[in-house]
Amino acid sequence: MQIRQANQGFNFDKYPTFEKDIDPQQRAWIEVSGKALETNVRELRSKLIKNCKLMAVVKADGYGHDAKVVSEYAIKGGASELGVATLKEGIRLRSSGIKKPILILGNIYTKRDLIISFKNDLMPTISSIRECLICNNIGKHYGLKFSLHLKVDTGMSRLGFECNKFVQQFEKIKSFENISIEGIYSHLSSADEHNSLDPKSNTQQQRQKFQELLRQINFDKNQNIKIHLANSAGMLLNKDLHFDMVRVGLSMYGYSPLEKPEKNLSLKPALFLKVKVAFIRIIDKGVRVSYGGKFVSSRKTKLAVLSIGYADGVPRNLSGKIKVIHNNKFYSQVGSITMDQMMVDITGSNEIKIGTTMVLLGSDGDKTISPVNWAKESNTIPWEILCSFKNRLPRVQVD
Ligand SMILES: *Cc1c(COP(=O)(O)O)cnc(C)c1O
């Protein structure tokens, strides 16, 4: 009788079947605040020297936030260019209708990929005469100019022309008629270190090397070539690193890479990691929890099983070291984090039920947990935490 009543009005034939029918907020998911991204970009732009542009770095799927959403809101906030790491990332943005200039920060070195880059209106980063020649030939073939940025190595020893040889090579590059040099740039290796304002620091040496190079090539400000050097840390460190454009990633997502950021800098985290309680159990004192039984209850304990694990991108070496938030209260994660689930001690709470949402990253009330906290606990950096989240976590845009 009761069953029949429960079934009344429920149309089983219309019962959802497909993947698209699954509620993205039913297991574990990432919420992305477009507003936070937009206001962060505005806030960062307000700190720039006059006429300095902001490139929003949206590589690695927008640091795990969804590159399309990040790009749209960064542009709303006033970003004038976008930076990606790979050809595919660039093409994806073009296919989603993004029209702003896009720079590929990684190295594209085959003719085939450079042609694809050209046809998608993406600017490659060029680190050698050989690559310049290929681009010039491509431009010539189409009777157009291939837009690109030249990169010089000032101390990172990754991509870029060697500084000492660049002055001579630049003379040759200037004679190529079918390329258009849109920028000359370099990348800082250590701007987030505490001594970066010290004249002997890596950062100041890189800046000096870069400025000396610009002087040697008789760089003329009227050439419409953008000079850029700073990442988030460099941008926040000092205005003498701003030049014509800054390339910001981490700070746009709401986290300062500097240990002591400027006091009146207001950044809002754009990412919230949330999960549902999938099960609740009560265990006695002295009972082992999770693989290896590394956690043993010291009292009768109420456990919530959360449906998220290391296969979603929560580092396993955070086991027993993190907390989750519900209703402005912290709860400790206990036992090993497993591939798909983890346990949380909710002893004493009557408000947490199966289906309750808990917050792993982000804010709830006045409590906040940031990827910076996770990074410290797991001996890594917030960049790695953000881009470790897997596609199994749906990205849901919330505002
Ligand atoms: C990733 C990257 C950036 C952005 O760095 P953040 O520290 O996240 O601001 C800037 N420039 C280059 C070349 C990069 O690869």
CSV table of C-alpha atoms and ligand atoms in Angstrom, one decimal:
chain,number,residue,atom,x,y,z
A,1,MET,CA,0.0,0.0,0.0
A,2,GLN,CA,2.7,2.4,1.0
A,3,ILE,CA,4.8,1.5,-2.1
A,4,ARG,CA,1.8,2.1,-4.3
A,5,GLN,CA,1.4,5.6,-2.8
A,6,ALA,CA,5.0,6.4,-3.3
A,7,ASN,CA,4.8,5.5,-6.9
A,8,GLN,CA,1.8,7.6,-7.6
A,9,GLY,CA,2.5,10.4,-10.0
A,10,PHE,CA,6.0,9.0,-10.9
A,11,ASN,CA,6.3,8.3,-14.6
A,12,PHE,CA,8.6,5.4,-14.9
A,13,ASP,CA,8.6,5.5,-18.7
A,14,LYS,CA,10.1,9.0,-18.5
A,15,TYR,CA,12.7,7.9,-16.0
A,16,PRO,CA,16.0,9.4,-17.1
A,17,THR,CA,18.4,7.1,-18.8
A,18,PHE,CA,21.3,9.0,-20.3
A,19,GLU,CA,24.6,10.5,-19.1
A,20,LYS,CA,23.2,13.9,-19.7
A,21,ASP,CA,20.4,13.2,-17.3
A,22,ILE,CA,22.8,12.9,-14.4
A,23,ASP,CA,22.7,15.9,-12.0
A,24,PRO,CA,26.3,17.3,-12.1
A,25,GLN,CA,25.9,18.3,-8.5
A,26,GLN,CA,25.0,14.8,-7.3
A,27,ARG,CA,28.4,13.4,-6.4
A,28,ALA,CA,31.4,15.8,-6.5
A,29,TRP,CA,31.9,18.8,-8.6
A,30,ILE,CA,33.8,22.1,-9.1
A,31,GLU,CA,31.8,25.4,-9.0
A,32,VAL,CA,33.4,28.2,-10.9
A,33,SER,CA,32.5,31.8,-10.2
A,34,GLY,CA,32.7,33.9,-13.3
A,35,LYS,CA,32.1,37.0,-11.2
A,36,ALA,CA,35.2,36.3,-9.1
A,37,LEU,CA,37.3,35.9,-12.2
A,38,GLU,CA,36.0,39.1,-13.7
A,39,THR,CA,36.6,41.1,-10.5
A,40,ASN,CA,40.0,39.7,-10.0
A,41,VAL,CA,41.0,40.8,-13.5
A,42,ARG,CA,39.7,44.3,-12.8
A,43,GLU,CA,41.5,44.4,-9.4
A,44,LEU,CA,44.8,43.3,-11.0
A,45,ARG,CA,44.4,45.7,-13.9
A,46,SER,CA,44.0,48.6,-11.4
A,47,LYS,CA,47.5,47.8,-10.1
A,48,LEU,CA,49.2,48.0,-13.5
A,49,ILE,CA,51.3,50.9,-14.8
A,50,LYS,CA,49.6,53.1,-17.4
A,51,ASN,CA,48.9,51.5,-20.8
A,52,CYS,CA,50.0,48.1,-19.5
A,53,LYS,CA,47.8,45.3,-20.8
A,54,LEU,CA,46.8,42.0,-19.1
A,55,MET,CA,47.1,38.6,-20.8
A,56,ALA,CA,44.9,36.1,-19.0
A,57,VAL,CA,46.7,32.7,-18.8
A,58,VAL,CA,44.2,30.0,-19.4
A,59,LYS,CA,46.4,27.0,-20.1
A,60,ALA,CA,45.6,23.6,-18.6
A,61,ASP,CA,41.9,24.2,-19.1
A,62,GLY,CA,42.1,27.5,-17.3
A,63,TYR,CA,44.0,26.0,-14.3
A,64,GLY,CA,41.2,23.4,-14.0
A,65,HIS,CA,38.4,26.0,-14.0
A,66,ASP,CA,37.2,25.5,-17.6
A,67,ALA,CA,39.2,27.6,-20.1
A,68,LYS,CA,36.1,28.8,-22.0
A,69,VAL,CA,34.4,30.2,-18.9
A,70,VAL,CA,37.6,31.7,-17.6
A,71,SER,CA,38.4,33.4,-21.0
A,72,GLU,CA,34.9,34.9,-21.3
A,73,TYR,CA,35.0,36.4,-17.8
A,74,ALA,CA,38.6,37.5,-18.0
A,75,ILE,CA,37.7,39.4,-21.2
A,76,LYS,CA,34.7,41.0,-19.4
A,77,GLY,CA,37.2,42.1,-16.7
A,78,GLY,CA,39.4,43.7,-19.4
A,79,ALA,CA,41.9,41.1,-20.4
A,80,SER,CA,43.1,42.0,-23.9
A,81,GLU,CA,44.9,38.7,-24.8
A,82,LEU,CA,44.9,35.1,-23.8
A,83,GLY,CA,47.7,32.7,-23.2
A,84,VAL,CA,47.5,28.9,-23.7
A,85,ALA,CA,50.2,26.2,-23.5
A,86,THR,CA,49.3,24.0,-26.5
A,87,LEU,CA,47.9,24.2,-30.1
A,88,LYS,CA,44.9,22.2,-29.1
A,89,GLU,CA,44.0,24.6,-26.2
A,90,GLY,CA,44.2,27.5,-28.6
A,91,ILE,CA,42.0,25.8,-31.2
A,92,ARG,CA,39.4,25.0,-28.6
A,93,LEU,CA,39.1,28.6,-27.6
A,94,ARG,CA,38.8,29.7,-31.2
A,95,SER,CA,36.0,27.0,-31.7
A,96,SER,CA,34.2,28.4,-28.7
A,97,GLY,CA,34.1,31.8,-30.4
A,98,ILE,CA,36.9,33.7,-28.5
A,99,LYS,CA,38.2,36.4,-30.8
A,100,LYS,CA,41.0,38.0,-28.8
A,101,PRO,CA,44.7,37.5,-29.6
A,102,ILE,CA,45.9,34.1,-28.3
A,103,LEU,CA,49.5,33.3,-27.6
A,104,ILE,CA,50.7,29.7,-27.4
A,105,LEU,CA,53.3,29.7,-24.6
A,106,GLY,CA,54.7,26.3,-25.4
A,107,ASN,CA,56.9,25.6,-28.4
A,108,ILE,CA,55.4,24.6,-31.7
A,109,TYR,CA,58.2,23.4,-33.9
A,110,THR,CA,56.8,21.4,-36.8
A,111,LYS,CA,55.8,23.0,-40.1
A,112,ARG,CA,52.5,21.2,-39.9
A,113,ASP,CA,51.6,22.5,-36.4
A,114,LEU,CA,52.7,26.0,-37.3
A,115,ILE,CA,50.4,26.0,-40.4
A,116,ILE,CA,47.5,24.8,-38.1
A,117,SER,CA,48.4,27.6,-35.7
A,118,PHE,CA,48.4,30.2,-38.5
A,119,LYS,CA,45.1,29.0,-39.9
A,120,ASN,CA,43.5,29.3,-36.5
A,121,ASP,CA,44.9,32.8,-35.9
A,122,LEU,CA,47.0,31.7,-33.0
A,123,MET,CA,50.4,33.3,-32.3
A,124,PRO,CA,53.3,30.9,-31.6
A,125,THR,CA,56.2,31.6,-29.3
A,126,ILE,CA,59.4,31.6,-31.4
A,127,SER,CA,62.8,30.6,-29.9
A,128,SER,CA,65.0,30.0,-33.0
A,129,ILE,CA,65.8,31.3,-36.4
A,130,ARG,CA,64.7,28.0,-37.8
A,131,GLU,CA,61.2,28.4,-36.5
A,132,CYS,CA,61.2,32.0,-37.7
A,133,LEU,CA,62.0,30.8,-41.2
A,134,ILE,CA,59.2,28.3,-41.2
A,135,CYS,CA,56.7,31.0,-40.1
A,136,ASN,CA,58.0,33.4,-42.8
A,137,ASN,CA,57.6,30.7,-45.5
A,138,ILE,CA,54.0,30.0,-44.3
A,139,GLY,CA,53.3,33.7,-44.4
A,140,LYS,CA,54.8,34.0,-47.9
A,141,HIS,CA,52.7,31.1,-49.2
A,142,TYR,CA,49.5,32.8,-48.1
A,143,GLY,CA,50.7,36.3,-49.1
A,144,LEU,CA,50.2,37.4,-45.5
A,145,LYS,CA,52.2,38.1,-42.3
A,146,PHE,CA,52.4,35.4,-39.6
A,147,SER,CA,51.9,37.1,-36.2
A,148,LEU,CA,54.2,35.7,-33.5
A,149,HIS,CA,56.0,36.6,-30.3
A,150,LEU,CA,59.8,36.1,-29.9
A,151,LYS,CA,61.0,34.7,-26.6
A,152,VAL,CA,64.4,35.3,-25.0
A,153,ASP,CA,65.9,33.3,-22.2
A,154,THR,CA,67.0,35.5,-19.3
A,155,GLY,CA,67.6,32.8,-16.7
A,156,MET,CA,64.9,30.2,-16.8
A,157,SER,CA,66.9,27.9,-19.3
A,158,ARG,CA,63.6,26.7,-20.8
A,159,LEU,CA,62.4,28.3,-24.1
A,160,GLY,CA,63.8,31.3,-25.8
A,161,PHE,CA,66.7,32.7,-27.9
A,162,GLU,CA,70.0,32.8,-26.0
A,163,CYS,CA,70.4,36.4,-24.9
A,164,ASN,CA,74.0,36.8,-26.1
A,165,LYS,CA,73.1,35.7,-29.6
A,166,PHE,CA,69.8,37.4,-29.9
A,167,VAL,CA,71.1,40.9,-30.8
A,168,GLN,CA,72.7,39.6,-34.0
A,169,GLN,CA,69.8,37.2,-34.8
A,170,PHE,CA,67.3,40.0,-34.4
A,171,GLU,CA,68.8,41.9,-37.3
A,172,LYS,CA,68.2,38.9,-39.5
A,173,ILE,CA,64.6,38.4,-38.1
A,174,LYS,CA,63.8,42.0,-38.9
A,175,SER,CA,64.5,41.2,-42.6
A,176,PHE,CA,61.8,38.5,-42.8
A,177,GLU,CA,58.9,40.1,-44.7
A,178,ASN,CA,56.1,37.7,-44.0
A,179,ILE,CA,56.2,37.7,-40.2
A,180,SER,CA,54.8,40.3,-37.9
A,181,ILE,CA,56.6,40.5,-34.5
A,182,GLU,CA,53.8,41.2,-32.0
A,183,GLY,CA,55.8,40.8,-28.9
A,184,ILE,CA,59.2,40.1,-27.3
A,185,TYR,CA,59.1,38.4,-24.0
A,186,SER,CA,60.9,36.4,-21.3
A,187,HIS,CA,59.8,34.5,-18.3
A,188,LEU,CA,60.8,34.9,-14.6
A,189,SER,CA,62.0,31.8,-12.7
A,190,SER,CA,61.8,32.9,-9.1
A,191,ALA,CA,59.6,36.0,-8.6
A,192,ASP,CA,57.7,34.4,-5.8
A,193,GLU,CA,60.8,34.1,-3.6
A,194,HIS,CA,61.0,36.4,-0.6
A,195,ASN,CA,64.2,38.2,-1.7
A,196,SER,CA,63.0,39.1,-5.2
A,197,LEU,CA,63.5,42.9,-4.7
A,198,ASP,CA,67.1,42.4,-3.7
A,199,PRO,CA,69.3,43.6,-6.6
A,200,LYS,CA,71.3,40.3,-6.5
A,201,SER,CA,68.1,38.2,-6.7
A,202,ASN,CA,67.4,36.0,-9.7
A,203,THR,CA,64.4,38.2,-10.6
A,204,GLN,CA,66.3,41.5,-10.6
A,205,GLN,CA,69.1,39.9,-12.6
A,206,GLN,CA,66.6,38.7,-15.2
A,207,ARG,CA,65.0,42.1,-15.4
A,208,GLN,CA,68.4,43.7,-15.9
A,209,LYS,CA,69.4,41.2,-18.6
A,210,PHE,CA,66.0,41.8,-20.4
A,211,GLN,CA,66.4,45.6,-20.3
A,212,GLU,CA,70.0,45.4,-21.5
A,213,LEU,CA,68.9,43.3,-24.4
A,214,LEU,CA,66.1,45.7,-25.3
A,215,ARG,CA,68.7,48.5,-25.2
A,216,GLN,CA,71.1,46.6,-27.4
A,217,ILE,CA,68.5,45.9,-30.1
A,218,ASN,CA,67.7,49.6,-30.1
A,219,PHE,CA,64.2,48.8,-29.2
A,220,ASP,CA,61.9,51.5,-30.4
A,221,LYS,CA,58.7,51.9,-28.4
A,222,ASN,CA,56.8,53.0,-31.5
A,223,GLN,CA,57.2,49.7,-33.2
A,224,ASN,CA,54.0,48.3,-31.7
A,225,ILE,CA,55.8,45.4,-30.4
A,226,LYS,CA,54.7,44.4,-26.9
A,227,ILE,CA,57.4,43.8,-24.3
A,228,HIS,CA,56.4,41.4,-21.5
A,229,LEU,CA,58.1,39.7,-18.6
A,230,ALA,CA,55.9,39.3,-15.5
A,231,ASN,CA,53.8,36.4,-14.4
A,232,SER,CA,51.5,36.9,-11.3
A,233,ALA,CA,54.4,37.0,-8.8
A,234,GLY,CA,56.4,39.5,-11.0
A,235,MET,CA,53.3,41.6,-11.6
A,236,LEU,CA,52.5,41.9,-7.8
A,237,LEU,CA,56.2,42.3,-6.8
A,238,ASN,CA,57.1,45.5,-8.6
A,239,LYS,CA,55.9,47.9,-11.3
A,240,ASP,CA,59.3,47.9,-13.0
A,241,LEU,CA,58.4,44.4,-14.2
A,242,HIS,CA,55.2,45.4,-15.9
A,243,PHE,CA,56.4,46.8,-19.3
A,244,ASP,CA,53.7,46.7,-22.0
A,245,MET,CA,51.8,43.6,-20.7
A,246,VAL,CA,51.7,41.1,-17.9
A,247,ARG,CA,50.8,37.4,-18.2
A,248,VAL,CA,48.7,36.4,-15.2
A,249,GLY,CA,47.5,33.0,-14.2
A,250,LEU,CA,47.3,32.1,-10.5
A,251,SER,CA,46.4,35.6,-9.2
A,252,MET,CA,43.5,35.9,-11.6
A,253,TYR,CA,42.1,32.6,-10.1
A,254,GLY,CA,42.2,34.3,-6.7
A,255,TYR,CA,45.5,33.3,-5.0
A,256,SER,CA,48.6,35.4,-4.6
A,257,PRO,CA,51.9,33.6,-5.2
A,258,LEU,CA,53.6,36.0,-2.9
A,259,GLU,CA,54.1,35.1,0.8
A,260,LYS,CA,53.3,38.7,1.8
A,261,PRO,CA,51.0,40.2,-0.7
A,262,GLU,CA,50.2,43.9,-0.8
A,263,LYS,CA,47.7,44.6,2.0
A,264,ASN,CA,45.1,46.3,-0.2
A,265,LEU,CA,45.0,43.6,-2.8
A,266,SER,CA,41.7,41.9,-2.8
A,267,LEU,CA,41.4,38.6,-4.7
A,268,LYS,CA,38.5,36.2,-4.6
A,269,PRO,CA,39.0,32.5,-5.1
A,270,ALA,CA,37.0,31.4,-8.2
A,271,LEU,CA,36.9,27.7,-7.5
A,272,PHE,CA,34.8,25.8,-5.0
A,273,LEU,CA,35.2,22.0,-4.7
A,274,LYS,CA,32.1,20.4,-3.3
A,275,VAL,CA,30.9,16.9,-2.5
A,276,LYS,CA,27.9,15.0,-1.3
A,277,VAL,CA,27.7,12.8,1.7
A,278,ALA,CA,27.0,9.4,0.1
A,279,PHE,CA,26.7,7.3,3.3
A,280,ILE,CA,26.8,7.6,7.1
A,281,ARG,CA,27.9,5.0,9.7
A,282,ILE,CA,28.7,4.9,13.4
A,283,ILE,CA,31.7,2.9,14.5
A,284,ASP,CA,32.7,1.9,18.0
A,285,LYS,CA,35.9,2.9,19.8
A,286,GLY,CA,39.0,1.1,18.5
A,287,VAL,CA,37.8,0.5,15.0
A,288,ARG,CA,40.1,0.9,12.0
A,289,VAL,CA,39.1,3.1,9.1
A,290,SER,CA,40.0,2.8,5.4
A,291,TYR,CA,42.9,1.0,3.6
A,292,GLY,CA,45.7,-0.1,5.9
A,293,GLY,CA,43.6,0.8,9.0
A,294,LYS,CA,45.9,3.7,9.7
A,295,PHE,CA,43.2,5.6,11.5
A,296,VAL,CA,41.7,3.9,14.6
A,297,SER,CA,38.7,5.6,16.3
A,298,SER,CA,39.5,6.8,19.8
A,299,ARG,CA,35.8,7.0,20.7
A,300,LYS,CA,32.5,6.0,19.3
A,301,THR,CA,32.6,7.9,16.0
A,302,LYS,CA,30.1,9.0,13.4
A,303,LEU,CA,31.6,8.9,9.9
A,304,ALA,CA,30.4,10.5,6.7
A,305,VAL,CA,31.5,8.8,3.5
A,306,LEU,CA,32.2,11.5,0.8
A,307,SER,CA,32.1,10.5,-2.8
A,308,ILE,CA,35.4,12.0,-3.9
A,309,GLY,CA,38.9,10.5,-4.0
A,310,TYR,CA,42.3,10.7,-5.6
A,311,ALA,CA,40.9,9.7,-9.0
A,312,ASP,CA,39.1,13.1,-8.9
A,313,GLY,CA,42.4,14.8,-8.2
A,314,VAL,CA,42.4,15.1,-4.4
A,315,PRO,CA,46.1,14.1,-3.6
A,316,ARG,CA,46.3,10.9,-1.6
A,317,ASN,CA,49.1,12.2,0.5
A,318,LEU,CA,46.6,14.6,2.0
A,319,SER,CA,45.1,11.7,3.9
A,320,GLY,CA,44.3,12.6,7.4
A,321,LYS,CA,45.6,16.2,6.9
A,322,ILE,CA,42.6,18.1,5.5
A,323,LYS,CA,39.3,19.3,6.8
A,324,VAL,CA,36.0,19.9,5.1
A,325,ILE,CA,33.4,22.6,5.9
A,326,HIS,CA,29.7,22.4,6.5
A,327,ASN,CA,27.5,25.1,7.9
A,328,ASN,CA,30.5,27.2,9.0
A,329,LYS,CA,32.1,24.3,10.9
A,330,PHE,CA,35.2,22.3,10.1
A,331,TYR,CA,35.3,18.4,10.1
A,332,SER,CA,38.4,16.3,9.9
A,333,GLN,CA,39.1,13.8,7.2
A,334,VAL,CA,40.2,10.5,8.6
A,335,GLY,CA,42.0,7.4,7.2
A,336,SER,CA,43.5,7.0,3.8
A,337,ILE,CA,41.9,8.9,0.9
A,338,THR,CA,40.8,6.1,-1.5
A,339,MET,CA,40.4,6.3,-5.2
A,340,ASP,CA,36.8,7.4,-5.2
A,341,GLN,CA,35.8,8.1,-1.6
A,342,MET,CA,37.0,9.4,1.7
A,343,MET,CA,35.8,9.4,5.3
A,344,VAL,CA,35.1,12.4,7.5
A,345,ASP,CA,34.6,12.4,11.3
A,346,ILE,CA,31.2,14.1,11.9
A,347,THR,CA,30.7,13.0,15.5
A,348,GLY,CA,28.4,15.3,17.3
A,349,SER,CA,26.7,16.6,14.2
A,350,ASN,CA,23.0,15.9,13.7
A,351,GLU,CA,22.6,18.2,10.7
A,352,ILE,CA,24.8,16.2,8.3
A,353,LYS,CA,22.7,13.6,6.4
A,354,ILE,CA,23.1,11.5,3.3
A,355,GLY,CA,22.9,13.9,0.5
A,356,THR,CA,24.3,16.9,2.5
A,357,THR,CA,26.8,19.0,0.5
A,358,MET,CA,30.3,19.6,2.1
A,359,VAL,CA,33.0,22.0,0.9
A,360,LEU,CA,36.5,20.8,0.4
A,361,LEU,CA,37.9,24.0,-1.2
A,362,GLY,CA,36.4,27.5,-1.0
A,363,SER,CA,34.4,29.2,1.7
A,364,ASP,CA,31.3,28.4,3.7
A,365,GLY,CA,30.3,31.1,6.3
A,366,ASP,CA,33.6,32.7,7.5
A,367,LYS,CA,35.6,29.4,7.0
A,368,THR,CA,37.8,29.1,4.0
A,369,ILE,CA,40.1,26.3,2.7
A,370,SER,CA,42.4,27.3,-0.2
A,371,PRO,CA,44.5,25.3,-2.6
A,372,VAL,CA,47.4,27.1,-0.9
A,373,ASN,CA,46.6,25.2,2.3
A,374,TRP,CA,46.5,21.9,0.5
A,375,ALA,CA,49.7,22.7,-1.3
A,376,LYS,CA,51.5,23.3,2.0
A,377,GLU,CA,50.2,20.1,3.5
A,378,SER,CA,51.2,18.0,0.5
A,379,ASN,CA,54.6,19.6,-0.2
A,380,THR,CA,53.6,21.1,-3.6
A,381,ILE,CA,52.4,24.3,-5.1
A,382,PRO,CA,48.9,25.6,-5.6
A,383,TRP,CA,49.3,25.6,-9.4
A,384,GLU,CA,49.7,21.8,-9.2
A,385,ILE,CA,46.7,21.3,-7.0
A,386,LEU,CA,44.5,23.3,-9.3
A,387,CYS,CA,45.5,21.5,-12.5
A,388,SER,CA,45.3,18.1,-10.9
A,389,PHE,CA,41.5,18.0,-10.9
A,390,LYS,CA,40.2,15.4,-13.3
A,391,ASN,CA,37.4,15.5,-15.9
A,392,ARG,CA,35.4,13.2,-13.6
A,393,LEU,CA,34.5,16.3,-11.7
A,394,PRO,CA,31.9,18.3,-13.6
A,395,ARG,CA,32.6,22.1,-13.8
A,396,VAL,CA,29.5,24.1,-12.9
A,397,GLN,CA,29.4,27.8,-13.5
A,398,VAL,CA,27.6,29.5,-10.6
A,399,ASP,CA,27.5,33.2,-11.4
B,1,LIG,C1,52.0,29.8,-16.8
B,1,LIG,C2,52.7,31.0,-17.3
B,1,LIG,C3,52.4,32.2,-16.8
B,1,LIG,C4,51.4,32.5,-15.7
B,1,LIG,O1,52.0,32.2,-14.4
B,1,LIG,P1,51.3,32.5,-13.0
B,1,LIG,O2,52.4,32.3,-12.1
B,1,LIG,O3,50.2,31.5,-12.9
B,1,LIG,O4,50.8,33.9,-13.1
B,1,LIG,C5,53.0,33.3,-17.4
B,1,LIG,N1,53.9,33.1,-18.4
B,1,LIG,C6,54.3,31.9,-18.9
B,1,LIG,C7,55.2,31.8,-20.0
B,1,LIG,C8,53.7,30.8,-18.3
B,1,LIG,O5,54.0,29.6,-18.8
